[in-house]
Amino acid sequence: MFFHKQELQYSSTPDQPDAVYARKLQEVLGGQYGEITVAMQYMFQAWNMHIPGKYRDLVFGIGAEEMGHVEMLATMIAQLLEKAPVGITKDAIQDDPTVAAIIGGTDVQHAIVAGAGARAVDSNGNPWQGSFITASGNLLADFMANANAEMQGRVQVARLYHMTDDAGVRDLLSFLLARDTMHQNQWLRAVEELKADKLEQLPVPSNFPQKKEHTAVSYQYLNFSDGQQAGDGSWAKGPTPDGNGEFSYHDGPTTTAPMPDVTRPDARMYGTTEVPNRVEKIAGSVQDKLKKE
């Protein structure tokens, strides 16, 4: 059950309108790593979770907070657009290249579609997609994805911070940066707690019998680049993070296999093969008569 309280978690008021920056801010609202993504990602993870208790409560709690961040950014974007120019004459654009450049930096659908409001899109106007979210049901995999989402989102907010000198906008971004800091640490600590509680371990999924994989290559660093220094890293020698093996370094693959013959699909797929066209046509007709799928 959801209730909406008509107040914001933090102040979300710009000093002045800025339609160009409103478009930029759309990235951290409706982009791949924007607030809509993390809010929906956490909620679906909680809805799909197979165990009750602290982990489910954690995910629900952060997901609900992220919905509030969606609202703060949408509110900020609407205010950035509130008194921004909504139109310009053709002559003015032709006469003033500076105006033309500014108009070119706005999202015209902010005015035409949303009536000077925020949209569920990224900074290029691409619609937000449900395919952005990760909710696999495996908590170790999901929490690592959550940490990545918070890291990517914080990188983008940090970049946006330097793209404006509006004190009100910077104040909101400063708050969001701080919450991203907290959430990165929460997810990484939750990963460690999952391991300590012996619910999940590396490699994910840890309850798949590792003996069923080709263990000879499980911990081999296979260098497929002409770079010379990759073998100097701790990922090429020493114990593995899962504690189940030792890294080894190899120049190139340690396995090889012959390439199989080219495939020969059903003649009715109409792919070009070495068989004469007339023969392919006859084969397709015969298969149709035989009702052969």
Tab-separated table of N, CA and C in Angstrom, residues 28-124:
chain	number	residue	atom	x	y	z
A	28	VAL	N	19.403	12.138	-15.140
A	28	VAL	CA	19.389	11.493	-13.824
A	28	VAL	C	17.976	11.291	-13.299
A	29	LEU	N	16.989	11.648	-14.105
A	29	LEU	CA	15.603	11.297	-13.795
A	29	LEU	C	15.195	10.056	-14.579
A	30	GLY	N	15.300	10.114	-15.911
A	30	GLY	CA	14.775	9.035	-16.744
A	30	GLY	C	15.795	8.282	-17.552
A	31	GLY	N	17.086	8.467	-17.272
A	31	GLY	CA	18.126	7.736	-17.982
A	31	GLY	C	18.328	6.341	-17.424
A	32	GLN	N	19.281	5.623	-18.017
A	32	GLN	CA	19.520	4.236	-17.610
A	32	GLN	C	19.836	4.120	-16.128
A	33	TYR	N	20.589	5.079	-15.587
A	33	TYR	CA	20.957	5.038	-14.167
A	33	TYR	C	20.266	6.141	-13.375
A	34	GLY	N	19.141	6.620	-13.897
A	34	GLY	CA	18.411	7.681	-13.228
A	34	GLY	C	17.573	7.177	-12.069
A	35	GLU	N	16.900	8.130	-11.424
A	35	GLU	CA	16.143	7.809	-10.211
A	35	GLU	C	14.938	6.908	-10.489
A	36	ILE	N	14.325	7.027	-11.671
A	36	ILE	CA	13.217	6.118	-11.983
A	36	ILE	C	13.720	4.679	-12.006
A	37	THR	N	14.893	4.481	-12.593
A	37	THR	CA	15.452	3.127	-12.683
A	37	THR	C	15.706	2.538	-11.308
A	38	VAL	N	16.429	3.277	-10.462
A	38	VAL	CA	16.765	2.683	-9.161
A	38	VAL	C	15.516	2.490	-8.303
A	39	ALA	N	14.560	3.418	-8.390
A	39	ALA	CA	13.329	3.257	-7.611
A	39	ALA	C	12.599	1.988	-8.022
A	40	MET	N	12.429	1.785	-9.321
A	40	MET	CA	11.715	0.601	-9.794
A	40	MET	C	12.542	-0.667	-9.603
A	41	GLN	N	13.855	-0.550	-9.739
A	41	GLN	CA	14.724	-1.713	-9.546
A	41	GLN	C	14.590	-2.243	-8.125
A	42	TYR	N	14.655	-1.353	-7.155
A	42	TYR	CA	14.593	-1.790	-5.763
A	42	TYR	C	13.210	-2.329	-5.419
A	43	MET	N	12.175	-1.700	-5.948
A	43	MET	CA	10.831	-2.179	-5.637
A	43	MET	C	10.585	-3.571	-6.231
A	44	PHE	N	11.000	-3.784	-7.483
A	44	PHE	CA	10.806	-5.106	-8.075
A	44	PHE	C	11.652	-6.158	-7.354
A	45	GLN	N	12.842	-5.785	-6.911
A	45	GLN	CA	13.658	-6.730	-6.153
A	45	GLN	C	12.938	-7.141	-4.875
A	46	ALA	N	12.336	-6.183	-4.203
A	46	ALA	CA	11.621	-6.494	-2.958
A	46	ALA	C	10.379	-7.338	-3.236
A	47	TRP	N	9.637	-6.969	-4.263
A	47	TRP	CA	8.430	-7.742	-4.604
A	47	TRP	C	8.774	-9.182	-4.976
A	48	ASN	N	9.933	-9.370	-5.597
A	48	ASN	CA	10.333	-10.702	-6.065
A	48	ASN	C	11.157	-11.477	-5.046
A	49	MET	N	11.410	-10.895	-3.870
A	49	MET	CA	12.329	-11.528	-2.924
A	49	MET	C	11.700	-12.757	-2.293
A	50	HIS	N	12.539	-13.774	-2.079
A	50	HIS	CA	12.069	-15.076	-1.585
A	50	HIS	C	12.198	-15.248	-0.077
A	51	ILE	N	12.764	-14.248	0.606
A	51	ILE	CA	12.911	-14.365	2.060
A	51	ILE	C	12.402	-13.087	2.720
A	52	PRO	N	11.744	-13.218	3.876
A	52	PRO	CA	11.319	-12.027	4.624
A	52	PRO	C	12.474	-11.507	5.473
A	53	GLY	N	12.256	-10.389	6.149
A	53	GLY	CA	13.236	-9.923	7.111
A	53	GLY	C	14.029	-8.715	6.675
A	54	LYS	N	15.249	-8.601	7.214
A	54	LYS	CA	16.017	-7.360	7.111
A	54	LYS	C	16.371	-6.986	5.677
A	55	TYR	N	16.664	-7.971	4.817
A	55	TYR	CA	17.065	-7.631	3.451
A	55	TYR	C	15.887	-7.073	2.660
A	56	ARG	N	14.728	-7.666	2.832
A	56	ARG	CA	13.529	-7.179	2.130
A	56	ARG	C	13.151	-5.787	2.647
A	57	ASP	N	13.249	-5.605	3.970
A	57	ASP	CA	12.939	-4.294	4.546
A	57	ASP	C	13.912	-3.235	4.034
A	58	LEU	N	15.183	-3.606	3.925
A	58	LEU	CA	16.199	-2.678	3.406
A	58	LEU	C	15.850	-2.234	1.993
A	59	VAL	N	15.528	-3.182	1.126
A	59	VAL	CA	15.274	-2.864	-0.275
A	59	VAL	C	14.002	-2.030	-0.424
A	60	PHE	N	12.953	-2.399	0.313
A	60	PHE	CA	11.730	-1.603	0.277
A	60	PHE	C	11.990	-0.168	0.756
A	61	GLY	N	12.785	-0.041	1.822
A	61	GLY	CA	13.044	1.278	2.399
A	61	GLY	C	13.778	2.197	1.442
A	62	ILE	N	14.834	1.681	0.802
A	62	ILE	CA	15.584	2.520	-0.140
A	62	ILE	C	14.754	2.786	-1.388
A	63	GLY	N	13.992	1.782	-1.830
A	63	GLY	CA	13.135	1.983	-3.001
A	63	GLY	C	12.136	3.098	-2.784
A	64	ALA	N	11.536	3.143	-1.590
A	64	ALA	CA	10.572	4.206	-1.285
A	64	ALA	C	11.256	5.568	-1.272
A	65	GLU	N	12.472	5.632	-0.718
A	65	GLU	CA	13.215	6.900	-0.727
A	65	GLU	C	13.484	7.355	-2.156
A	66	GLU	N	13.859	6.400	-3.021
A	66	GLU	CA	14.176	6.757	-4.408
A	66	GLU	C	12.951	7.296	-5.150
A	67	MET	N	11.753	6.828	-4.792
A	67	MET	CA	10.557	7.407	-5.390
A	67	MET	C	10.454	8.884	-5.027
A	68	GLY	N	10.868	9.223	-3.818
A	68	GLY	CA	10.906	10.624	-3.418
A	68	GLY	C	11.923	11.418	-4.210
A	69	HIS	N	13.040	10.766	-4.594
A	69	HIS	CA	14.049	11.452	-5.409
A	69	HIS	C	13.515	11.709	-6.822
A	70	VAL	N	12.719	10.768	-7.326
A	70	VAL	CA	12.047	11.004	-8.612
A	70	VAL	C	11.214	12.276	-8.519
A	71	GLU	N	10.463	12.402	-7.430
A	71	GLU	CA	9.595	13.564	-7.261
A	71	GLU	C	10.402	14.857	-7.142
A	72	MET	N	11.515	14.824	-6.418
A	72	MET	CA	12.335	16.030	-6.273
A	72	MET	C	12.887	16.499	-7.612
A	73	LEU	N	13.371	15.559	-8.422
A	73	LEU	CA	13.925	15.938	-9.725
A	73	LEU	C	12.835	16.418	-10.674
A	74	ALA	N	11.678	15.758	-10.666
A	74	ALA	CA	10.577	16.203	-11.509
A	74	ALA	C	10.130	17.605	-11.115
A	75	THR	N	10.111	17.866	-9.819
A	75	THR	CA	9.746	19.193	-9.324
A	75	THR	C	10.769	20.233	-9.743
A	76	MET	N	12.034	19.898	-9.637
A	76	MET	CA	13.098	20.823	-10.039
A	76	MET	C	13.013	21.123	-11.534
A	77	ILE	N	12.811	20.088	-12.343
A	77	ILE	CA	12.733	20.291	-13.800
A	77	ILE	C	11.551	21.185	-14.147
A	78	ALA	N	10.408	20.963	-13.507
A	78	ALA	CA	9.231	21.793	-13.776
A	78	ALA	C	9.494	23.252	-13.429
A	79	GLN	N	10.205	23.486	-12.346
A	79	GLN	CA	10.510	24.869	-11.959
A	79	GLN	C	11.550	25.502	-12.882
A	80	LEU	N	12.487	24.715	-13.358
A	80	LEU	CA	13.453	25.244	-14.322
A	80	LEU	C	12.760	25.664	-15.614
A	81	LEU	N	11.638	24.998	-15.909
A	81	LEU	CA	10.903	25.286	-17.140
A	81	LEU	C	9.802	26.325	-16.938
A	82	GLU	N	9.469	26.622	-15.672
A	82	GLU	CA	8.264	27.401	-15.374
A	82	GLU	C	8.213	28.741	-16.104
A	83	LYS	N	9.302	29.495	-16.098
A	83	LYS	CA	9.302	30.820	-16.718
A	83	LYS	C	10.287	30.910	-17.877
A	84	ALA	N	10.709	29.745	-18.353
A	84	ALA	CA	11.614	29.735	-19.497
A	84	ALA	C	10.831	30.037	-20.762
A	85	PRO	N	11.476	30.661	-21.775
A	85	PRO	CA	10.771	30.940	-23.038
A	85	PRO	C	10.239	29.641	-23.653
A	86	VAL	N	8.998	29.682	-24.131
A	86	VAL	CA	8.391	28.483	-24.716
A	86	VAL	C	8.397	28.518	-26.235
A	87	GLY	N	8.772	29.618	-26.824
A	87	GLY	CA	8.765	29.687	-28.285
A	87	GLY	C	9.631	30.809	-28.790
A	88	ILE	N	9.882	30.808	-30.067
A	88	ILE	CA	10.713	31.835	-30.689
A	88	ILE	C	10.336	31.903	-32.154
A	89	THR	N	10.361	33.083	-32.736
A	89	THR	CA	10.005	33.204	-34.146
A	89	THR	C	11.124	32.709	-35.032
A	90	LYS	N	10.742	32.287	-36.214
A	90	LYS	CA	11.728	31.807	-37.179
A	90	LYS	C	12.742	32.886	-37.500
A	91	ASP	N	12.260	34.128	-37.631
A	91	ASP	CA	13.175	35.221	-37.971
A	91	ASP	C	14.206	35.441	-36.879
A	92	ALA	N	13.769	35.321	-35.635
A	92	ALA	CA	14.703	35.556	-34.533
A	92	ALA	C	15.811	34.515	-34.525
A	93	ILE	N	15.464	33.258	-34.830
A	93	ILE	CA	16.480	32.207	-34.883
A	93	ILE	C	17.460	32.482	-36.006
A	94	GLN	N	16.943	32.906	-37.157
A	94	GLN	CA	17.814	33.174	-38.294
A	94	GLN	C	18.714	34.374	-38.030
A	95	ASP	N	18.179	35.370	-37.294
A	95	ASP	CA	18.943	36.592	-37.062
A	95	ASP	C	19.958	36.449	-35.942
A	96	ASP	N	19.735	35.519	-35.041
A	96	ASP	CA	20.613	35.414	-33.869
A	96	ASP	C	21.065	33.970	-33.678
A	97	PRO	N	22.271	33.632	-34.123
A	97	PRO	CA	22.754	32.254	-33.984
A	97	PRO	C	22.875	31.810	-32.532
A	98	THR	N	23.048	32.774	-31.629
A	98	THR	CA	23.122	32.420	-30.213
A	98	THR	C	21.784	31.869	-29.733
A	99	VAL	N	20.702	32.530	-30.128
A	99	VAL	CA	19.364	32.043	-29.783
A	99	VAL	C	19.129	30.672	-30.392
A	100	ALA	N	19.560	30.513	-31.640
A	100	ALA	CA	19.396	29.222	-32.307
A	100	ALA	C	20.108	28.116	-31.543
A	101	ALA	N	21.300	28.426	-31.058
A	101	ALA	CA	22.062	27.422	-30.306
A	101	ALA	C	21.359	27.067	-29.005
A	102	ILE	N	20.771	28.065	-28.346
A	102	ILE	CA	20.061	27.817	-27.093
A	102	ILE	C	18.835	26.956	-27.338
A	103	ILE	N	18.070	27.315	-28.378
A	103	ILE	CA	16.884	26.532	-28.694
A	103	ILE	C	17.274	25.093	-29.015
A	104	GLY	N	18.406	24.938	-29.686
A	104	GLY	CA	18.881	23.603	-30.023
A	104	GLY	C	19.268	22.780	-28.817
A	105	GLY	N	19.482	23.440	-27.672
A	105	GLY	CA	19.864	22.723	-26.465
A	105	GLY	C	18.697	22.380	-25.561
A	106	THR	N	17.487	22.762	-25.948
A	106	THR	CA	16.319	22.462	-25.114
A	106	THR	C	15.615	21.207	-25.615
A	107	ASP	N	14.779	20.650	-24.759
A	107	ASP	CA	13.897	19.551	-25.154
A	107	ASP	C	12.547	20.167	-25.494
A	108	VAL	N	12.245	20.288	-26.783
A	108	VAL	CA	11.017	20.980	-27.174
A	108	VAL	C	9.775	20.256	-26.665
A	109	GLN	N	9.886	18.952	-26.376
A	109	GLN	CA	8.722	18.226	-25.861
A	109	GLN	C	8.418	18.588	-24.410
A	110	HIS	N	9.380	19.202	-23.723
A	110	HIS	CA	9.062	19.735	-22.406
A	110	HIS	C	7.873	20.680	-22.505
A	111	ALA	N	7.847	21.485	-23.571
A	111	ALA	CA	6.733	22.423	-23.765
A	111	ALA	C	5.569	21.788	-24.505
A	112	ILE	N	5.870	21.110	-25.621
A	112	ILE	CA	4.804	20.625	-26.497
A	112	ILE	C	4.027	19.473	-25.877
A	113	VAL	N	4.736	18.538	-25.253
A	113	VAL	CA	4.102	17.328	-24.729
A	113	VAL	C	3.762	17.461	-23.245
A	114	ALA	N	4.703	17.996	-22.465
A	114	ALA	CA	4.536	18.001	-21.011
A	114	ALA	C	4.049	19.335	-20.465
A	115	GLY	N	3.863	20.347	-21.312
A	115	GLY	CA	3.348	21.625	-20.825
A	115	GLY	C	4.239	22.256	-19.782
A	116	ALA	N	5.537	22.316	-20.070
A	116	ALA	CA	6.546	22.865	-19.159
A	116	ALA	C	6.699	21.993	-17.912
A	117	GLY	N	6.744	20.692	-18.143
A	117	GLY	CA	6.933	19.751	-17.046
A	117	GLY	C	7.967	18.698	-17.376
A	118	ALA	N	8.315	17.899	-16.376
A	118	ALA	CA	9.288	16.822	-16.548
A	118	ALA	C	8.668	15.674	-17.322
A	119	ARG	N	9.522	14.838	-17.904
A	119	ARG	CA	9.070	13.677	-18.661
A	119	ARG	C	9.861	12.443	-18.235
A	120	ALA	N	9.314	11.266	-18.478
A	120	ALA	CA	10.007	10.012	-18.137
A	120	ALA	C	10.932	9.619	-19.277
A	121	VAL	N	11.926	10.486	-19.520
A	121	VAL	CA	12.869	10.283	-20.617
A	121	VAL	C	14.264	10.650	-20.141
A	122	ASP	N	15.275	10.307	-20.971
A	122	ASP	CA	16.638	10.729	-20.673
A	122	ASP	C	16.899	12.089	-21.311
A	123	SER	N	18.150	12.538	-21.269
A	123	SER	CA	18.475	13.873	-21.750
A	123	SER	C	18.395	13.999	-23.263
A	124	ASN	N	18.311	12.888	-23.971
A	124	ASN	CA	18.111	12.917	-25.422
A	124	ASN	C	16.661	12.673	-25.814
